Short mmCIF file of C-alpha atoms in Angstrom, two decimals:
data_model
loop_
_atom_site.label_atom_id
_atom_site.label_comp_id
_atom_site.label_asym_id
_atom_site.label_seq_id
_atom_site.Cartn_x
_atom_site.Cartn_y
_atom_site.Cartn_z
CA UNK F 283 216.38 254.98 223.36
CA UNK F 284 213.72 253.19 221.35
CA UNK F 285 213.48 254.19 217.71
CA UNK F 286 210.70 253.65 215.24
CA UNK F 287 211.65 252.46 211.92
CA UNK F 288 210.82 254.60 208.92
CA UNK F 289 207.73 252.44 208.02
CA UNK F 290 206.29 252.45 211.19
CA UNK F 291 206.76 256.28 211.12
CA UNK F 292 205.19 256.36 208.05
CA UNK F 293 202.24 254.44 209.04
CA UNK F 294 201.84 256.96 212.12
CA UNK F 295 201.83 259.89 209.89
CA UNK F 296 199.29 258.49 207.42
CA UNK F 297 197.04 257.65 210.48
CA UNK F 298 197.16 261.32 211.20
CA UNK F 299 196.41 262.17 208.02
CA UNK F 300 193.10 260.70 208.17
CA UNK F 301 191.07 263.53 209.82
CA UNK F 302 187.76 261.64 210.75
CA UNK F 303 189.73 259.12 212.25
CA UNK F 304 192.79 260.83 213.93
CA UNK F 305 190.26 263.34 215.38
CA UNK F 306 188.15 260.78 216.38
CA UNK F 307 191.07 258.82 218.50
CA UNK F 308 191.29 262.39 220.40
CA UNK F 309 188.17 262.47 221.22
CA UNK F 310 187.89 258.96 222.37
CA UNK F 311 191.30 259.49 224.61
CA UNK F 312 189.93 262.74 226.01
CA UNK F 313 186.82 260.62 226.73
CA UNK F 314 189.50 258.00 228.03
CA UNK F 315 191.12 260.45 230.77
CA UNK F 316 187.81 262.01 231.81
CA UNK F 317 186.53 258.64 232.66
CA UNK F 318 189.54 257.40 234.67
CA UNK F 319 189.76 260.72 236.77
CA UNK F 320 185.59 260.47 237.26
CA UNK F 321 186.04 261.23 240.36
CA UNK F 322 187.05 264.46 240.72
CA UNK F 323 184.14 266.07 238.72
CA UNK F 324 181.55 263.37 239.14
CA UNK F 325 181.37 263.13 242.94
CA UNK F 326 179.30 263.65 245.92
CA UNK F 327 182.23 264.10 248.12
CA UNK F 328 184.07 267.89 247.67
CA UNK F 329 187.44 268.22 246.05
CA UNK F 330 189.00 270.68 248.81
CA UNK F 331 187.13 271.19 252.30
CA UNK F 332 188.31 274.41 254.70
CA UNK F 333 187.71 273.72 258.45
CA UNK F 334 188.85 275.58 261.25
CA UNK F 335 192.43 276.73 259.42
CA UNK F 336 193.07 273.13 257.98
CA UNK F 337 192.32 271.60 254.65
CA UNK F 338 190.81 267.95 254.04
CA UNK F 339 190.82 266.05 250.17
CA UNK F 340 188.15 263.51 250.94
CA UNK F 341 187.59 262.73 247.44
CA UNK F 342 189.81 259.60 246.66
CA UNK F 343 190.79 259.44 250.95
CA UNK F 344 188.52 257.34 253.07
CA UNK F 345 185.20 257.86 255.03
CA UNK F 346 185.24 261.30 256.56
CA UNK F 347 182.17 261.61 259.49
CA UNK F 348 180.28 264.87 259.87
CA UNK F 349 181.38 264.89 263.32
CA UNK F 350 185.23 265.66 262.18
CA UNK F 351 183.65 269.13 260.68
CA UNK F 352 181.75 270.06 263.93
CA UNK F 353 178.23 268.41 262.41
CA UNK F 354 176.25 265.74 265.31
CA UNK F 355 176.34 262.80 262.77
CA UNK F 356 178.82 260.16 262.54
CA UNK F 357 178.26 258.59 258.86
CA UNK F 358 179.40 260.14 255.71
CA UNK F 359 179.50 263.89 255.53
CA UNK F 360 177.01 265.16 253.27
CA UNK F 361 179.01 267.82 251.41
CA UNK F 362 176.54 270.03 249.81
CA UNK F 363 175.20 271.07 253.08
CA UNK F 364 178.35 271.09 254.29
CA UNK F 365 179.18 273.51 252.00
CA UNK F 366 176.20 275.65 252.90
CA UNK F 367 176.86 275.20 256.36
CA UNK F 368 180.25 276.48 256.51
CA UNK F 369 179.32 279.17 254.15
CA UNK F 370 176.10 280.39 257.22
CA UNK F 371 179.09 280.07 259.77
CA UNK F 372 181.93 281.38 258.20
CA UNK F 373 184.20 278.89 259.20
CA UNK F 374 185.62 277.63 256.07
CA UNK F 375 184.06 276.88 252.31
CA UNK F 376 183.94 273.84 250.54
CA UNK F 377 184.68 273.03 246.85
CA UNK F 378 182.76 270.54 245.27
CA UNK F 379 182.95 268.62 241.76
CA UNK F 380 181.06 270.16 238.65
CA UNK F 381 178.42 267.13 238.76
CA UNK F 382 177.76 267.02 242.65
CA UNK F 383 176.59 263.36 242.83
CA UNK F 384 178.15 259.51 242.97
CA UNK F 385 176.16 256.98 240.95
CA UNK F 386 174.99 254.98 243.69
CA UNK F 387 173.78 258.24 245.41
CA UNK F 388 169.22 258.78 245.58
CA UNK F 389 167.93 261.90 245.35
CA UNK F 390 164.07 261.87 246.33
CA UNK F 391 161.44 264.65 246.40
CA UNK F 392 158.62 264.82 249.63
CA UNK F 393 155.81 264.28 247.49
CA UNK F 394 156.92 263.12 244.45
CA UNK F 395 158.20 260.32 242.28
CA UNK F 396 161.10 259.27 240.51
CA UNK F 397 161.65 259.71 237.83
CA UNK F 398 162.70 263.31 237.45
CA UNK F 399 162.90 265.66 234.44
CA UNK F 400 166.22 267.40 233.61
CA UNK F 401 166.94 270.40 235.86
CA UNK F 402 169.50 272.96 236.24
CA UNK F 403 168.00 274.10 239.92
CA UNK F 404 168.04 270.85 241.02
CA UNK F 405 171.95 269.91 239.24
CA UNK F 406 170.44 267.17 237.48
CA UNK F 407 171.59 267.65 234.05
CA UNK F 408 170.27 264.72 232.27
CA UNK F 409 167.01 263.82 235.01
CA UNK F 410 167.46 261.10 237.59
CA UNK F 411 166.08 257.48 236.81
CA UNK F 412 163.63 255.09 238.19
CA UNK F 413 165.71 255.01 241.73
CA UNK F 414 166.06 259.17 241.78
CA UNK F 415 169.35 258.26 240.95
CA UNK F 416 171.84 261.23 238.68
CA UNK F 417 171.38 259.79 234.94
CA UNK F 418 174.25 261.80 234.02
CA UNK F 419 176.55 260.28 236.71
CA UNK F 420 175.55 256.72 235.77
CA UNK F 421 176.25 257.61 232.17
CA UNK F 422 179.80 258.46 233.26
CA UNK F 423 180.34 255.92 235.20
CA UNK F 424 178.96 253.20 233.48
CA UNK F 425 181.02 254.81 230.45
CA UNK F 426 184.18 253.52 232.28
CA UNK F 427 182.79 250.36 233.19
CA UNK F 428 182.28 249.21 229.44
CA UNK F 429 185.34 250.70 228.47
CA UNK F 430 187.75 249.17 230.95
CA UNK F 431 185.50 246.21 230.24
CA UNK F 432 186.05 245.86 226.95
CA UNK F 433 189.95 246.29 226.68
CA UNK F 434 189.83 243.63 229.20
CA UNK F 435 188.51 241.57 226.84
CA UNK F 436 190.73 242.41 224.23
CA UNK F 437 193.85 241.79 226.11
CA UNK F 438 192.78 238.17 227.40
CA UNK F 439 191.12 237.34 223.73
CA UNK F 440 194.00 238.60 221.82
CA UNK F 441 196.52 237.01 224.31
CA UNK F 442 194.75 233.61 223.69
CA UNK F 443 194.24 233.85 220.12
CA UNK F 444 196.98 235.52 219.42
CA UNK F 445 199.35 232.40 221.31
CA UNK F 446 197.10 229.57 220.04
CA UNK F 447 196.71 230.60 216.33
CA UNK F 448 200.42 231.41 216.21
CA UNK F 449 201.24 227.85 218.02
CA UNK F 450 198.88 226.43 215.26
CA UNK F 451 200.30 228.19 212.25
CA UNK F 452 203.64 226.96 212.88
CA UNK F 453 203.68 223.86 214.19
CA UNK F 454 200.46 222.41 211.89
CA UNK F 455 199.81 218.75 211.96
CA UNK F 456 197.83 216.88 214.64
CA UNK F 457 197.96 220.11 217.04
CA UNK F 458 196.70 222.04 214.38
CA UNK F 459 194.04 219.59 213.70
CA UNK F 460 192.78 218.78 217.14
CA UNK F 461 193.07 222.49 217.66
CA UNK F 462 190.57 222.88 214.93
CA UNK F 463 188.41 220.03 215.72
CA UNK F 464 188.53 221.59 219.33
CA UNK F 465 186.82 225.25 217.97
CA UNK F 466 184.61 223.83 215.79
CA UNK F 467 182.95 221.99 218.66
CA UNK F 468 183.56 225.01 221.02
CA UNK F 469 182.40 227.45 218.67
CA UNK F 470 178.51 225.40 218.19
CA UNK F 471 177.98 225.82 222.41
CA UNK F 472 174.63 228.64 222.87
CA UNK F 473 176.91 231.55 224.64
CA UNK F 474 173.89 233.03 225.85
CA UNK F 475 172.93 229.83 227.42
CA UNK F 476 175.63 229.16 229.59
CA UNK F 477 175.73 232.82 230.78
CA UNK F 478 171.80 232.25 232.23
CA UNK F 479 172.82 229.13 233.65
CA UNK F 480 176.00 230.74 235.31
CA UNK F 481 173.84 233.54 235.72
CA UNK F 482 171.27 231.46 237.75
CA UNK F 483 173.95 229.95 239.98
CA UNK F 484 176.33 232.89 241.34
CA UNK F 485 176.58 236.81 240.50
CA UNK F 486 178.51 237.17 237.81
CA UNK F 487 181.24 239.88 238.40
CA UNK F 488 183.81 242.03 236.25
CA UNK F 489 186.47 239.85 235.75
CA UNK F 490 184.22 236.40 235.98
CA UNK F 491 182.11 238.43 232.81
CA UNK F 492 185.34 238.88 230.93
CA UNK F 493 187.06 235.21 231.46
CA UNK F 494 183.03 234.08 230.14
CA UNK F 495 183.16 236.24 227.28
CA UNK F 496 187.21 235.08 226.37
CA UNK F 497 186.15 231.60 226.32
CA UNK F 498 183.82 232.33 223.66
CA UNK F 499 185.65 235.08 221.92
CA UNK F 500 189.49 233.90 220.96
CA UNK F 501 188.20 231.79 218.32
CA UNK F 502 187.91 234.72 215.73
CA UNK F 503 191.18 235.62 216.48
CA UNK F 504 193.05 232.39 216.19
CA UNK F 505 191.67 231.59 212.51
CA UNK F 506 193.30 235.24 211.58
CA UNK F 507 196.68 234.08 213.52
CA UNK F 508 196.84 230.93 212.30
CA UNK F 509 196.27 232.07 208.67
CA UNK F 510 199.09 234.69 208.77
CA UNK F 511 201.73 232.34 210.58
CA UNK F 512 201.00 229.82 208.00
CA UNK F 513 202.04 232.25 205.27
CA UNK F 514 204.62 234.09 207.45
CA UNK F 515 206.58 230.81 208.23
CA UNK F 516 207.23 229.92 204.31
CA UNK F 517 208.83 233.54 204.43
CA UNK F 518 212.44 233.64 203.31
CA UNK F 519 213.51 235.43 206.38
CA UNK F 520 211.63 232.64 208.17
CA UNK F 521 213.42 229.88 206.48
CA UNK F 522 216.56 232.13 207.08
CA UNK F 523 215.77 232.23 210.60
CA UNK F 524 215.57 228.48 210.75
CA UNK F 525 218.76 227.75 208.57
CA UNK F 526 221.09 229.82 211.22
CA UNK F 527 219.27 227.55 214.33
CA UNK F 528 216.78 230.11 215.77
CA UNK F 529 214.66 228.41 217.90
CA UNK F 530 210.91 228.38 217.46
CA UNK F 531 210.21 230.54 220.28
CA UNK F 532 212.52 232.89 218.97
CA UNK F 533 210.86 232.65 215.10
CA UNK F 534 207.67 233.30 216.39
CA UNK F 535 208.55 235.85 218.65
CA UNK F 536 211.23 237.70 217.02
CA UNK F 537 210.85 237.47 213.16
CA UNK F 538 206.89 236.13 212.98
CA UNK F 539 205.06 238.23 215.29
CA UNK F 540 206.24 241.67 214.30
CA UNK F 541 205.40 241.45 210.85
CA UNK F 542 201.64 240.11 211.44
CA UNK F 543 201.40 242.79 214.44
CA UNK F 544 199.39 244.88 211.21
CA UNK F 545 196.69 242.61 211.33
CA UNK F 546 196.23 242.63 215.09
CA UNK F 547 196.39 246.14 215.34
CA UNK F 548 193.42 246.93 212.59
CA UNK F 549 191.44 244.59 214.41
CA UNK F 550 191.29 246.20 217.86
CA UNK F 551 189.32 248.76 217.62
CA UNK F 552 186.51 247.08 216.02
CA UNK F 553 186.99 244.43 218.94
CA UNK F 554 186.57 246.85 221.22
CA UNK F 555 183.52 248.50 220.41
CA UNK F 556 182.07 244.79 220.24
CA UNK F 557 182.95 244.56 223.87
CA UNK F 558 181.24 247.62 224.48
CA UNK F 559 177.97 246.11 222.75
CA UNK F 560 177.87 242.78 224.64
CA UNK F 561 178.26 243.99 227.76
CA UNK F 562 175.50 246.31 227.62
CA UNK F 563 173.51 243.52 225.79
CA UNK F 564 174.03 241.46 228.90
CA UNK F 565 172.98 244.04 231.43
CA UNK F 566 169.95 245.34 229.50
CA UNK F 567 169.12 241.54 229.46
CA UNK F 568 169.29 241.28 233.37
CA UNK F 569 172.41 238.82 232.83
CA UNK F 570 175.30 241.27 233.63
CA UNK F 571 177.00 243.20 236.20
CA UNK F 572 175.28 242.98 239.62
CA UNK F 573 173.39 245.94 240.80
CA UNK F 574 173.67 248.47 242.00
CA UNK F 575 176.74 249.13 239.29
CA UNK F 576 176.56 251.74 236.60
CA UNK F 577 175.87 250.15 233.40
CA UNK F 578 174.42 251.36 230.21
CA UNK F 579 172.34 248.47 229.55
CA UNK F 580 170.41 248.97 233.20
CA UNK F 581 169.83 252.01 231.99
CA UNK F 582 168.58 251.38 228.43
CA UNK F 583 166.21 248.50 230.64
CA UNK F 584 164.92 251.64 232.83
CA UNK F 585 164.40 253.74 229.75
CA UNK F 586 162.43 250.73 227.92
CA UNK F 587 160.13 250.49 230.84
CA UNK F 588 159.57 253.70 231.45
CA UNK F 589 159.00 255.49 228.16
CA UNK F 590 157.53 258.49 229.10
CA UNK F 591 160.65 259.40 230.92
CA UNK F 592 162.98 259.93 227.84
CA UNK F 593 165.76 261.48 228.98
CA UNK F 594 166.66 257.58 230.48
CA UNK F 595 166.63 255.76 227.56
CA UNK F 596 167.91 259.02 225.24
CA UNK F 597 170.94 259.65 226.95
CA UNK F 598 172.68 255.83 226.82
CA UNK F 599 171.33 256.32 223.18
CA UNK F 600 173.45 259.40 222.19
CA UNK F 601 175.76 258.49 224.73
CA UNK F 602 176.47 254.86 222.31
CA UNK F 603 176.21 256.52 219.15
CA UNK F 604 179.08 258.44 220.01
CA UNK F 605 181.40 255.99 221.43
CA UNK F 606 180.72 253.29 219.09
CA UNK F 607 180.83 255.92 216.53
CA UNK F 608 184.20 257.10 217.25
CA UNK F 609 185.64 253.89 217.74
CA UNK F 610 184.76 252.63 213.72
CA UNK F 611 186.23 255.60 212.77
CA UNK F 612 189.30 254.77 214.81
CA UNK F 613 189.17 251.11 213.56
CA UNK F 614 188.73 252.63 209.77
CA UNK F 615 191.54 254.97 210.01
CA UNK F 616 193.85 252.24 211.61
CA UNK F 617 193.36 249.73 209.29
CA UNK F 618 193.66 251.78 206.67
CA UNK F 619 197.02 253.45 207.37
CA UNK F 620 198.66 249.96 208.51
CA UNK F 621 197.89 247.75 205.48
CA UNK F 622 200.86 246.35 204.55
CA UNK F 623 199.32 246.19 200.54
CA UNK F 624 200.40 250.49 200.77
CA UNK F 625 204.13 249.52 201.28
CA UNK F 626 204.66 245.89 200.58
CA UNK F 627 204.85 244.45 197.05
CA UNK F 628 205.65 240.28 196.55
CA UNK F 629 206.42 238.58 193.10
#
């Protein structure tokens, strides 16, 4: 089995020690889980449905018609009156998920106009927006959608800075310096630019927003790397390394990399939240995710042009504070119980 070593251990149990920060990586796990599982309490389609002696889990199965549960439609059963049917008949009940609506799903009045006020009756906890769409349901949703967007980001940023910086740390001379030469002219193109002008020509997706982001975002990264390698490799262990014919794949991997893993590690979570930022910069700016796709920054768009409805713009607001809240304090907490100054002293 994998052991830690007694000074990773000990940088685990001073995370924990920091309260605001160890309680705030709970909350943003439990946040985590709920999101992944959305599904099975943010849903128009039930959980469990009863027919006729037999039991059906259309939640995460595929399209079940309305003619399969006796109904004389063949699209998508709608499960709330399902439920209320079958309930009238008495031929089976129906459980459906605590939030009883998808994100993509309208919900219009005869008569009236979205958007609607908050309303228990009508299971619309946080209103509907300019669509009649659930607000709450987006939030959720669109929750996810930054999140898994943004450690996306991380892992292709970090796994491009991370390689280059370490690459130009050890090696130094003219890769180092056409390296450098290379971000310096990289790093002066308009990012916001070149996403309207991709933006203009095709609709940008999920992964095509990421790889646009990365090509704009591993130069932050690869100064830090570079920096570190350059002191790591004078280290006698380094030089040690070398001496007894380690390879440099090995030196970087083996010896280099764990002991500037510190550094990467504090940085995450502030990385993260700044993924969480530009992509709902980019969709409040019209330059993001495609609709119809949750996303807090359509929403924050909705809420700007329609003030009068405030629950729009007021629940992406609270919703953003928190997140982005909880993540510093993560990023605080982390960085503060892995700095190597607490345990490491050089001559």
């Amino acid at each position: 089995m994998m052991a830690l070593n007694p000074l990773t251990i000990r940088k685990l149990k001073r995370f924990r020690s920091i309260k605001r920060g160890f309680w705030s990586f709970v909350i943003l796990m439990i946040l985590l889980v709920l999101a992944v599982g959305a599904e099975l309490w943010v849903n128009s389609r039930a959980l469990v449905v009863s027919y006729n002696g037999s039991l059906v889990f259309p939640t995460y199965g595929t399209m079940v018609p309305g003619t399969d549960f006796g109904l004389d439609y063949s699209y998508e059963t709608n499960y709330r009156k399902l439920k209320v049917h079958l309930e009238d008949e008495g031929t089976g009940w129906v459980i459906m998920p605590p939030i009883p609506w998808n994100p993509l799903e309208t919900d219009l009045k005869e008569g009236d106009y979205p958007p609607f006020a908050p309303s228990i009756e009508g299971r619309h906890l946080l209103g509907t927006d300019t669509v009649g769409r659930d607000v709450l349901a987006r939030l959720i949703y669109g929750f996810r959608t930054a999140i898994f967007f943004a450690l996306g980001l991380l892992l292709v940023t970090y796994g491009v800075g991370v390689g280059v910086g370490c690459l130009m740390g050890y090696l130094g001379g003219r890769f180092d310096l056409f390296v450098q030469r290379l971000i310096e002219i990289w790093s002066n193109v308009p990012f916001l630019y070149v996403v309207i002008i991709i933006a203009s020509v095709m609709t940008p997706g999920f992964w095509t927003l990421i790889i646009l982001m990365a090509l704009f975002s591993w130069m932050g990264m690869t100064w830090v790397m570079r920096t570190m390698t350059y002191r790591e490799r004078e280290r006698e262990y380094v030089l040690a390394a070398r001496a007894m014919g380690a390879s440099r794949s090995r030196i970087i991997f083996r010896h280099i990399l764990p002991n500037t893993l510190a550094v990467v590690v504090t940085y995450a979570p502030f990385s993260v939240s700044g993924g969480i930022v530009a992509l709902t910069s980019l969709d409040y700016l019209g330059f993001g995710l495609p609709a119809p796709t949750p996303s807090w920054g359509e929403l924050l768009n909705q809420g700007w042009a329609n003030m009068d409805a405030w629950w729009i713009a007021g629940a992406v607001i609270v919703a953003l504070t928190l997140v982005l809240t909880t993540v510093t304090f993560v990023g605080e907490a982390v960085r503060e119980a892995f700095d190597p100054k607490m345990y490491t002293y050089y001559e």
